[in-house]
Coordinates of C-alpha atoms and ligand atoms in Angstrom, one line a residue:
X2 CA -18.5 -58.8 7.2
X3 CA -21.9 -59.6 5.7
X4 CA -22.4 -61.6 2.9
X5 CA -21.9 -59.8 -0.4
X6 CA -24.5 -57.8 -2.1
X7 CA -24.8 -58.0 -5.7
X8 CA -25.2 -55.0 -8.5
X9 CA -24.4 -54.7 -11.8
X10 CA -22.3 -51.9 -11.3
X11 CA -20.9 -50.0 -8.4
X12 CA -20.0 -46.3 -8.9
X13 CA -17.6 -44.7 -6.3
X14 CA -18.0 -41.3 -5.9
X15 CA -21.3 -38.9 -6.0
X16 CA -19.7 -35.9 -8.0
X17 CA -20.7 -34.9 -11.4
X18 CA -18.7 -37.9 -12.9
X19 CA -20.4 -40.7 -10.6
X20 CA -23.6 -39.0 -11.0
X21 CA -23.9 -39.0 -14.6
X22 CA -22.7 -42.5 -15.2
X23 CA -24.6 -43.8 -12.5
X24 CA -27.9 -42.2 -14.1
X25 CA -27.0 -42.9 -17.4
X26 CA -26.3 -46.7 -16.8
X27 CA -29.6 -47.3 -14.3
X28 CA -31.6 -45.7 -16.9
X29 CA -30.8 -48.9 -19.0
X30 CA -32.4 -50.9 -16.6
X31 CA -29.4 -51.9 -14.7
X32 CA -28.8 -52.1 -11.1
X33 CA -26.2 -49.6 -9.7
X34 CA -25.0 -48.8 -6.5
X35 CA -23.6 -45.5 -5.9
X36 CA -21.3 -45.1 -2.7
X37 CA -20.3 -41.4 -1.5
X38 CA -18.2 -40.8 1.5
X39 CA -20.0 -37.7 2.4
X40 CA -23.1 -36.5 3.3
X41 CA -24.4 -34.1 0.6
X42 CA -24.4 -30.9 0.0
X43 CA -20.7 -31.2 0.3
X44 CA -18.3 -28.3 -0.9
X45 CA -16.3 -28.6 -4.1
X46 CA -14.5 -26.4 -6.3
X47 CA -15.4 -25.8 -10.0
X48 CA -17.9 -23.4 -10.5
X49 CA -17.8 -22.2 -13.7
X50 CA -19.5 -24.5 -16.3
X51 CA -19.8 -25.1 -19.9
X52 CA -22.8 -25.3 -22.3
X53 CA -22.0 -28.8 -23.1
X54 CA -22.7 -29.7 -19.4
X55 CA -25.8 -27.8 -18.5
X56 CA -27.3 -28.4 -21.9
X57 CA -26.0 -31.4 -23.6
X58 CA -25.3 -33.8 -20.9
X59 CA -27.9 -32.4 -18.7
X60 CA -30.6 -33.2 -20.9
X61 CA -29.4 -36.6 -21.3
X62 CA -29.6 -37.1 -17.8
X63 CA -33.0 -35.6 -18.0
X64 CA -32.2 -32.7 -15.3
X65 CA -31.6 -29.8 -17.9
X66 CA -35.3 -28.3 -16.8
X67 CA -34.2 -28.5 -13.4
X68 CA -30.9 -27.0 -13.7
X69 CA -32.4 -24.2 -15.9
X70 CA -34.7 -23.4 -12.7
X71 CA -32.4 -23.5 -10.2
X72 CA -31.9 -19.7 -10.1
X73 CA -27.9 -20.3 -11.1
X74 CA -26.1 -17.3 -12.9
X75 CA -26.1 -17.2 -16.4
X76 CA -22.6 -16.9 -18.0
X77 CA -22.9 -15.9 -21.7
X78 CA -19.2 -16.3 -22.0
X79 CA -16.1 -15.2 -20.5
X80 CA -13.9 -11.7 -20.1
X81 CA -10.6 -12.1 -20.3
X82 CA -7.4 -9.7 -19.3
X83 CA -5.1 -11.7 -20.6
X84 CA -2.1 -11.6 -23.4
X85 CA -0.6 -8.7 -25.1
X86 CA -3.8 -6.8 -25.2
X87 CA -3.9 -4.4 -22.3
X88 CA -8.0 -3.9 -22.4
X89 CA -10.0 -6.8 -21.2
X90 CA -11.7 -8.7 -24.3
X91 CA -15.0 -10.9 -24.1
X92 CA -16.0 -13.7 -25.7
X93 CA -19.9 -15.0 -26.2
X94 CA -21.1 -18.6 -26.8
X95 CA -23.9 -17.2 -28.9
X96 CA -21.0 -16.6 -31.6
X97 CA -20.8 -20.5 -32.4
X98 CA -24.0 -21.7 -34.5
X99 CA -23.3 -25.1 -32.4
X100 CA -24.6 -23.3 -29.2
X101 CA -26.7 -20.3 -30.6
X102 CA -30.1 -19.9 -29.3
X103 CA -31.4 -21.4 -26.4
X104 CA -28.2 -23.2 -25.6
X105 CA -25.9 -20.2 -25.8
X106 CA -25.1 -20.1 -22.2
X107 CA -23.9 -21.8 -19.4
X108 CA -24.3 -20.9 -15.7
X109 CA -21.8 -20.2 -12.7
X110 CA -22.7 -22.8 -9.9
X111 CA -22.6 -23.4 -6.3
X112 CA -21.3 -27.0 -6.4
X113 CA -22.9 -27.8 -3.2
X114 CA -26.5 -27.0 -5.3
X115 CA -25.4 -28.3 -8.5
X116 CA -24.0 -31.6 -7.2
X117 CA -26.8 -32.2 -4.9
X118 CA -29.4 -31.8 -8.3
X119 CA -27.3 -34.4 -10.3
X120 CA -27.1 -36.9 -7.1
X121 CA -30.7 -36.7 -6.5
X122 CA -31.4 -37.0 -10.0
X123 CA -29.7 -40.3 -10.1
X124 CA -31.5 -41.6 -7.1
X125 CA -34.8 -40.7 -8.8
X126 CA -33.8 -42.8 -11.9
X127 CA -33.2 -45.8 -9.6
X128 CA -29.7 -45.4 -8.7
X129 CA -29.1 -47.0 -5.1
X130 CA -27.4 -44.1 -3.7
X131 CA -25.7 -44.2 -0.1
X132 CA -23.9 -41.1 1.2
X133 CA -21.6 -41.8 4.5
X134 CA -20.3 -44.5 2.8
X135 CA -16.7 -44.5 2.0
X136 CA -15.1 -47.2 -0.2
X137 CA -11.9 -48.8 1.5
X138 CA -10.7 -51.2 -1.0
X139 CA -11.3 -53.1 -4.2
X140 CA -12.0 -56.7 -4.5
X141 CA -9.7 -58.6 -7.2
X142 CA -10.0 -62.0 -8.3
X143 CA -8.1 -63.4 -11.1
X144 CA -6.9 -60.3 -12.3
X145 CA -10.2 -58.6 -12.6
X146 CA -11.9 -56.2 -10.2
X147 CA -15.1 -57.7 -9.1
X148 CA -16.4 -55.4 -6.5
X149 CA -15.6 -53.3 -3.6
X150 CA -15.4 -53.0 0.2
X151 CA -16.9 -49.7 2.0
X152 CA -17.8 -48.6 5.9
X153 CA -21.6 -48.6 5.7
X154 CA -23.4 -46.3 8.0
X155 CA -22.8 -48.2 11.4
X156 CA -19.2 -48.3 10.7
X157 CA -19.0 -52.0 9.7
X158 CA -17.1 -53.2 6.5
X159 CA -19.2 -54.5 3.9
X160 CA -18.4 -55.9 0.4
X161 CA -20.5 -55.5 -2.8
X162 CA -19.8 -57.4 -6.1
X163 CA -20.6 -56.1 -9.4
X164 CA -19.8 -56.8 -13.3
X165 CA -18.1 -53.3 -13.3
X166 CA -16.8 -50.9 -10.6
X167 CA -16.5 -47.2 -11.7
X168 CA -13.8 -45.2 -10.1
X169 CA -15.2 -41.4 -9.9
X170 CA -13.7 -40.4 -6.2
X171 CA -12.5 -37.4 -8.0
X172 CA -8.6 -36.0 -7.5
X173 CA -8.4 -37.7 -4.1
X174 CA -8.9 -41.2 -5.7
X175 CA -7.1 -44.0 -4.1
X176 CA -8.4 -47.0 -6.4
X177 CA -7.4 -45.9 -9.8
X178 CA -4.3 -47.9 -9.5
X179 CA -6.2 -51.2 -9.4
X180 CA -7.3 -50.3 -13.0
X181 CA -3.4 -51.2 -13.8
X182 CA -2.9 -47.0 -14.1
X183 CA -0.4 -44.8 -13.0
X184 CA -1.0 -40.9 -12.5
X185 CA 1.2 -38.8 -14.8
X186 CA 1.4 -35.3 -13.7
X187 CA 2.0 -32.3 -16.2
X188 CA 5.6 -30.8 -16.3
X189 CA 3.6 -27.8 -17.7
X190 CA 0.7 -26.9 -15.3
X191 CA 2.3 -27.0 -12.0
X192 CA 0.6 -24.2 -10.2
X193 CA -1.3 -23.7 -7.3
X194 CA -4.4 -21.8 -6.3
X195 CA -5.3 -20.2 -3.1
X196 CA -9.3 -19.3 -3.5
X197 CA -12.1 -17.9 -1.1
X198 CA -15.5 -16.1 -1.3
X199 CA -16.7 -12.0 -0.8
X200 CA -20.0 -10.6 -0.8
X201 CA -20.8 -7.3 -2.7
X202 CA -18.2 -7.6 -5.1
X203 CA -18.5 -5.8 -8.6
X204 CA -19.9 -7.0 -11.5
X205 CA -19.0 -6.6 -15.3
X206 CA -21.7 -4.2 -17.0
X207 CA -24.6 -6.2 -18.9
X208 CA -25.2 -8.1 -20.3
X209 CA -22.0 -9.7 -19.4
X210 CA -22.4 -9.6 -15.6
X211 CA -22.4 -13.3 -15.3
X212 CA -19.4 -14.0 -17.2
X213 CA -16.3 -15.5 -15.6
X214 CA -13.6 -12.8 -15.6
X215 CA -10.2 -14.4 -15.6
X216 CA -7.2 -11.7 -15.2
X217 CA -3.6 -12.5 -15.3
X218 CA -1.2 -10.3 -13.4
X219 CA 2.5 -10.7 -12.5
X220 CA 2.0 -13.7 -10.0
X221 CA -0.2 -15.6 -12.3
X222 CA -4.2 -15.0 -12.9
X223 CA -7.1 -14.4 -11.1
X224 CA -10.6 -16.1 -11.4
X225 CA -13.7 -13.7 -10.4
X226 CA -17.0 -15.9 -10.5
X227 CA -20.2 -14.4 -9.9
X228 CA -22.3 -17.0 -7.9
X229 CA -25.2 -14.8 -7.2
X230 CA -26.0 -11.1 -7.2
X231 CA -23.7 -10.8 -4.2
X232 CA -21.3 -13.8 -4.0
X233 CA -18.2 -14.0 -5.8
X234 CA -15.9 -17.1 -5.8
X235 CA -12.1 -15.4 -6.1
X236 CA -9.3 -17.3 -6.9
X237 CA -5.5 -16.9 -7.7
X238 CA -3.7 -19.3 -9.5
X239 CA -0.1 -18.6 -9.0
X240 CA 3.5 -20.3 -9.6
X241 CA 5.2 -22.3 -7.4
X242 CA 7.7 -19.9 -6.2
X243 CA 4.6 -18.1 -4.1
X244 CA 4.0 -22.0 -2.5
X245 CA 5.6 -20.7 0.9
X246 CA 3.5 -17.4 1.4
X247 CA 0.2 -19.1 0.4
X248 CA 1.0 -21.9 2.8
X249 CA 2.2 -19.9 5.6
X250 CA -0.3 -17.0 5.6
X251 CA -3.2 -17.3 3.0
X252 CA -4.7 -14.1 4.1
X253 CA -1.6 -12.3 3.5
X254 CA -0.9 -13.9 0.4
X255 CA -4.3 -13.3 -1.1
X256 CA -4.3 -9.5 0.0
X257 CA -0.9 -9.3 -1.7
X258 CA -2.2 -10.7 -5.1
X259 CA -5.2 -8.4 -4.8
X260 CA -3.0 -5.6 -4.5
X261 CA -0.7 -6.4 -7.5
X262 CA -4.0 -6.9 -9.8
X263 CA -5.7 -3.5 -10.2
X264 CA -8.7 -5.0 -11.9
X265 CA -9.5 -7.5 -9.4
X266 CA -8.7 -4.8 -6.7
X267 CA -11.2 -2.4 -8.3
X268 CA -13.9 -5.0 -8.3
X269 CA -13.4 -6.0 -4.5
X270 CA -13.1 -2.5 -3.3
X271 CA -16.5 -2.6 -1.5
X272 CA -16.6 -6.3 -0.7
X273 CA -16.1 -8.2 2.6
X274 CA -14.8 -11.6 2.8
X275 CA -17.1 -14.2 3.8
X276 CA -15.6 -15.7 7.0
X277 CA -18.5 -18.3 8.2
X278 CA -19.7 -21.6 6.6
X279 CA -18.2 -23.5 3.9
X280 CA -17.5 -20.2 2.0
X281 CA -15.7 -18.7 5.2
X282 CA -12.2 -20.0 4.7
X283 CA -8.9 -19.6 2.3
X284 CA -8.5 -23.0 0.5
X285 CA -5.4 -24.2 -1.4
X286 CA -5.2 -26.6 -4.4
X287 CA -2.1 -27.7 -5.8
X288 CA -1.1 -30.7 -8.2
X289 CA -4.1 -30.8 -10.2
X290 CA -3.0 -31.4 -13.7
X291 CA -2.3 -34.9 -14.6
X292 CA -3.4 -37.8 -16.8
X293 CA -3.7 -41.5 -16.0
X294 CA -1.9 -44.1 -17.9
X295 CA -5.1 -46.2 -18.4
X296 CA -8.3 -45.3 -18.1
X297 CA -9.8 -49.0 -17.5
X298 CA -8.6 -52.3 -16.8
X299 CA -10.7 -55.5 -16.6
X300 CA -14.0 -54.9 -14.3
X301 CA -12.9 -51.4 -13.6
X302 CA -13.6 -47.6 -15.3
X303 CA -12.2 -44.3 -14.3
X304 CA -13.9 -41.1 -14.9
X305 CA -13.7 -37.5 -14.0
X306 CA -10.9 -36.3 -11.8
X307 CA -9.9 -40.0 -11.0
X308 CA -9.1 -40.4 -14.7
X309 CA -7.2 -36.7 -15.7
X310 CA -7.7 -33.2 -15.1
X311 CA -5.9 -30.1 -17.2
X312 CA -6.2 -26.9 -15.4
X313 CA -8.7 -24.4 -14.2
X314 CA -8.5 -21.7 -17.0
X315 CA -11.6 -22.5 -19.4
X316 CA -13.6 -24.6 -16.9
X317 CA -13.2 -27.8 -18.5
X318 CA -13.4 -30.0 -15.4
X319 CA -16.9 -30.5 -14.9
X320 CA -17.2 -30.9 -18.6
X321 CA -14.6 -33.5 -18.9
X322 CA -16.2 -35.6 -15.8
X323 CA -19.7 -35.4 -17.0
X324 CA -18.4 -36.5 -20.8
X325 CA -16.2 -38.9 -19.4
X326 CA -19.4 -40.4 -17.5
X327 CA -21.3 -40.4 -20.6
X328 CA -18.8 -42.4 -22.9
X329 CA -18.2 -44.9 -19.7
X330 CA -21.9 -45.3 -19.4
X331 CA -22.3 -46.3 -23.1
X332 CA -19.3 -48.8 -22.6
X333 CA -20.9 -50.5 -19.9
X334 CA -24.0 -50.6 -21.1
X335 CA -22.9 -52.0 -24.3
X336 CA -21.1 -54.7 -22.3
X337 CA -23.8 -55.7 -20.0
X338 CA -26.2 -56.0 -23.0
X339 CA -23.6 -58.1 -24.7
X340 CA -23.8 -56.1 -28.0
X341 CA -20.1 -55.0 -28.1
X342 CA -16.9 -56.8 -26.5
X343 CA -15.4 -55.4 -23.7
X344 CA -12.1 -54.4 -25.3
X345 CA -13.7 -52.5 -28.2
X346 CA -16.3 -50.8 -26.0
X347 CA -13.7 -49.7 -23.4
X348 CA -11.1 -48.5 -26.1
X349 CA -13.7 -46.3 -27.6
X350 CA -14.4 -44.8 -24.3
X351 CA -10.7 -44.3 -23.6
X352 CA -9.9 -43.0 -27.4
X353 CA -12.9 -40.3 -27.2
X354 CA -12.2 -39.1 -23.7
X355 CA -8.3 -38.6 -24.4
X356 CA -9.3 -36.7 -27.2
X357 CA -11.3 -34.4 -25.4
X358 CA -8.8 -33.9 -23.0
X359 CA -5.8 -33.5 -25.3
X360 CA -8.2 -30.6 -27.1
X361 CA -7.8 -29.0 -24.1
X362 CA -4.5 -29.5 -22.9
X363 CA -2.8 -28.8 -26.4
X364 CA -4.8 -25.4 -26.2
X365 CA -4.3 -24.4 -23.0
X366 CA -0.6 -24.8 -23.3
X367 CA -0.5 -22.1 -26.1
X368 CA -2.9 -20.0 -23.9
X369 CA -0.7 -19.6 -21.0
X370 CA 1.9 -17.6 -23.7
X371 CA 1.0 -14.2 -22.5
X372 CA 2.8 -12.3 -25.2
X373 CA -0.1 -13.1 -27.8
X374 CA -3.1 -11.5 -28.9
X375 CA -6.8 -12.6 -28.2
X376 CA -6.9 -13.2 -32.4
X377 CA -3.5 -15.1 -31.6
X378 CA -5.6 -17.6 -29.1
X379 CA -8.6 -17.9 -31.6
X380 CA -6.2 -19.1 -34.5
X381 CA -4.4 -21.4 -32.3
X382 CA -8.0 -23.0 -31.1
X383 CA -8.8 -23.5 -34.8
X384 CA -5.5 -25.2 -35.5
X385 CA -5.9 -27.5 -32.4
X386 CA -9.6 -28.5 -33.2
X387 CA -9.8 -28.1 -37.0
X388 CA -13.6 -28.3 -37.3
X389 CA -15.3 -24.7 -37.0
X390 CA -15.3 -22.0 -40.3
X391 CA -13.9 -19.2 -38.4
X392 CA -11.3 -18.9 -35.9
X393 CA -13.3 -17.0 -33.2
X394 CA -16.1 -19.9 -33.6
X395 CA -13.4 -22.5 -33.1
X396 CA -12.2 -21.0 -29.9
X397 CA -15.8 -20.6 -28.6
X398 CA -16.5 -24.1 -29.4
X399 CA -13.4 -25.6 -27.7
X400 CA -14.2 -23.7 -24.4
X401 CA -17.8 -24.4 -25.0
X402 CA -17.1 -28.1 -24.9
X403 CA -18.7 -28.6 -28.4
X404 CA -15.5 -28.7 -30.8
X405 CA -16.3 -32.4 -31.2
X406 CA -18.4 -33.4 -33.8
X407 CA -19.7 -36.2 -31.4
X408 CA -20.9 -33.5 -28.8
X409 CA -21.9 -30.8 -31.1
X410 CA -23.7 -33.4 -33.7
X411 CA -24.9 -36.0 -31.1
X412 CA -25.1 -34.5 -27.4
X413 CA -25.8 -31.0 -28.1
X414 CA -27.8 -31.2 -30.8
X415 CA -30.2 -33.0 -29.1
X416 CA -30.5 -30.7 -26.3
X417 CA -30.7 -27.7 -28.7
X418 CA -34.1 -29.5 -29.9
X419 CA -35.3 -29.7 -27.0
X420 CA -34.6 -26.3 -25.9
X421 CA -36.1 -25.1 -28.9
X422 CA -39.6 -27.1 -28.8
X423 CA -39.8 -25.7 -25.3
X424 CA -39.2 -22.1 -26.2
X425 CA -42.1 -23.2 -29.0
X426 CA -44.4 -24.8 -26.4
X427 CA -44.2 -21.7 -24.0
X428 CA -44.8 -19.5 -27.3
X429 CA -47.8 -21.9 -27.8
X430 CA -49.1 -21.1 -24.6
X431 CA -49.3 -17.4 -25.3
X432 CA -51.1 -17.8 -28.2
X433 CA -53.4 -19.9 -26.7
X434 CA -54.1 -17.2 -23.9
X435 CA -55.2 -15.2 -26.9
X436 CA -59.0 -14.9 -27.3
X437 CA -60.1 -17.7 -29.7
X438 CA -61.6 -15.0 -32.4
X439 CA -58.5 -13.1 -32.8
X440 CA -56.8 -16.5 -34.1
X441 CA -59.4 -17.3 -36.6
X442 CA -60.0 -21.2 -37.4
X443 CA -56.4 -22.4 -36.1
X444 CA -57.2 -22.1 -32.7
X445 CA -57.1 -24.1 -29.1
X446 CA -55.6 -27.6 -29.7
X447 CA -55.2 -27.3 -33.7
X448 CA -53.0 -24.3 -33.4
X449 CA -51.1 -26.2 -30.7
X450 CA -50.3 -29.3 -33.1
X451 CA -49.2 -27.1 -36.2
X452 CA -47.1 -25.2 -33.9
X453 CA -45.7 -28.0 -32.5
X454 CA -44.9 -29.6 -35.8
X455 CA -43.6 -26.4 -36.9
X456 CA -41.3 -26.5 -34.1
X457 CA -39.8 -30.3 -34.8
X458 CA -39.4 -28.9 -38.5
X459 CA -37.7 -26.1 -37.6
X460 CA -35.4 -27.8 -35.4
X461 CA -34.4 -30.2 -38.1
X462 CA -34.0 -27.7 -40.8
X463 CA -31.7 -25.9 -37.9
X464 CA -29.7 -28.7 -37.2
X465 CA -30.2 -30.6 -40.6
X466 CA -29.3 -34.1 -40.7
X467 CA -26.4 -33.8 -38.0
X468 CA -29.3 -34.0 -35.3
X469 CA -29.1 -37.3 -33.6
X470 CA -26.2 -39.2 -33.2
X471 CA -22.3 -38.3 -34.1
X472 CA -20.4 -40.6 -36.4
X473 CA -17.7 -42.9 -35.5
X474 CA -14.6 -41.7 -35.0
X475 CA -12.5 -43.9 -37.6
X476 CA -14.0 -45.9 -40.5
X477 CA -15.8 -48.9 -39.3
X478 CA -15.7 -47.8 -35.5
X479 CA -18.3 -47.6 -32.9
X480 CA -20.7 -44.7 -32.7
X481 CA -23.6 -43.8 -30.4
X482 CA -27.0 -45.3 -30.4
X483 CA -29.9 -43.4 -31.2
X484 CA -30.7 -42.8 -27.6
X485 CA -27.1 -42.1 -27.2
X486 CA -26.6 -44.4 -24.4
X487 CA -24.7 -47.2 -26.0
X488 CA -22.2 -48.0 -28.8
X489 CA -23.3 -49.4 -32.2
X490 CA -21.1 -50.7 -34.9
X491 CA -21.4 -48.3 -37.8
X492 CA -22.0 -50.6 -40.5
X493 CA -24.7 -52.6 -38.8
X494 CA -26.4 -49.0 -37.6
Ligands
FAD30 P1 -15.5 -34.6 -7.2 O1 -16.2 -33.4 -7.9 O2 -14.2 -34.4 -6.9 O3 -16.3 -35.9 -6.8 C1 -15.8 -36.9 -6.3 C2 -16.5 -37.3 -5.3 O4 -16.0 -38.6 -4.9 C3 -16.6 -36.7 -4.0 O5 -18.1 -36.3 -3.5 C4 -15.8 -37.6 -3.1 O6 -16.7 -37.3 -1.8 C5 -16.1 -38.8 -3.2 N1 -15.3 -39.7 -2.9 C6 -13.7 -39.6 -3.1 N2 -13.4 -40.6 -2.2 C7 -14.1 -41.7 -1.9 C8 -14.3 -42.9 -1.3 N3 -13.0 -43.6 -1.0 N4 -15.2 -43.3 -1.2 C9 -16.4 -42.9 -1.5 N5 -16.8 -41.7 -2.2 C10 -15.4 -40.9 -2.4 N6 -14.0 -27.2 -13.3 C11 -15.0 -26.5 -13.9 O7 -15.7 -27.1 -14.5 N7 -15.0 -25.1 -13.5 C12 -14.2 -24.7 -12.8 O8 -14.5 -23.6 -12.8 C13 -13.1 -25.4 -12.3 N8 -12.2 -24.4 -11.5 C14 -11.6 -25.5 -10.6 C15 -10.6 -24.6 -10.0 C16 -9.7 -25.4 -9.4 C17 -8.4 -25.0 -8.3 C18 -9.5 -27.0 -9.5 C19 -8.3 -27.6 -8.7 C20 -10.3 -27.3 -10.3 C21 -11.4 -26.9 -11.0 N9 -12.2 -27.3 -11.7 C22 -13.1 -26.8 -12.2 C23 -12.1 -28.9 -11.7 C24 -13.5 -29.5 -11.0 O9 -13.1 -29.3 -9.6 C25 -13.1 -31.0 -11.1 O10 -13.0 -31.5 -12.5 C26 -14.6 -31.7 -10.7 O11 -15.3 -31.2 -9.7 C27 -14.6 -33.2 -11.1 O12 -15.8 -33.8 -10.9 P2 -15.6 -35.6 -10.4 O13 -17.0 -36.1 -10.2 O14 -14.7 -36.3 -11.1 O15 -15.2 -35.3 -8.8

């Protein structure tokens, strides 16, 4: 084994959680190594995203523009055939003032493309990203994690040392136990998912053709996610009683489920199943719902599926992974800068992360009660999150990932200001193309400046004093710094 290399932080895994935390730590000038066992692009499930991720966190990562230009399907909200209402019902993110305007949508993404954008962005931001480099173990000394061992491109075992190791290796993590953590599986969400891909499936009528369609049926529920005008991700989430059928003959199982669900059967009537490439097989996932007993230990932090995941309904996985990545980055940056002690910094990370996880967990338990109307689900969301002025806003904010003040007022508010300025800049560009005489005195650069200032004022007026950083969770607690990437003590801020 060659002599150990030294970094400030080693991140294990290059999914959304790993890319987020590594980029946000590297942006603060620290040396970050990211070790990924696969070669990207690699397949992953989790294709329906939330506005909090594609605008809020993506803006902090500096990748929101690239995501906007990537051509992903625009998701305005969700359409559900769920609960006591026999007819499908639809919600739109635009209902919420926290998302209205240019940030009132999310995307349905092919994860091979989305995750590659985030990983390449980490590289652009100075992270040393090494693919085909599986981590095989953790280096521990004096009760503290000090680094990892991994297999390098030549198949040799190498050791790397770091002040912090971040486990972002997803649901298959073998490392989380080294943070003194146990994985506790939910007794409630014990379903399994069978999923595959179709070409030529039907679409919901405009303007909702990009919505996720979730349809409850006798065995469980289906997701129907339009990934492109022709490609659709279709998954059946069913109870354990279907496990034998699913694992024995997935094709027959899928056909039986489709036949039992008239709305999905109708959508797939003219479609053909993809049979080649990464989308050309049936895939099964189970045992996904768990939460670890600790999210950090001395020298080690867990983010994304390595720490917790609730359930596929409402697409919270990538949101929790990237938000957890942001919270971990704040703690790591603060500790490396020596401005906040380790115990306080990571306790804050864990408190906020658990709170977000808890919101989804509590709400989803009630959402699986099929005897309720959508109004009752909206009411339940307001009861759980206790922030929005109306039930429907509370629901939309929760499932958009902006229920907590810190995401809405900090992360998302920044993204909205940037998106609003971007829209105004486009308006300015259109104005500048007009003949000068038609605009009078305020033309050219003068007009640009005026409109730019107008945009900034409008943004502030729209978002008020809340724009910028969210407050502390508790009196005297920590809150985000002005750039959003560290913790500061509230009283000294
Ligand atoms: P991952 O995306 O799993 O990334 C982990 C990375 O670590 C991988 O690239 C892996 O190769 C790498 N790795 C693993 N071990 C090692 C090692 N030893 N060394 C180095 N690298 C390693 N979420 C949504 O937001 N929307 C959805 O619609 C949605 N649908 C879902 C449907 C189902 C059935 C399930 C089970 C989950 C769904 N999710 C969804 C959740 C989503 O898949 C995850 O929450 C998300 O991928 C977590 O991101 P991550 O970065 O933590 O982990």
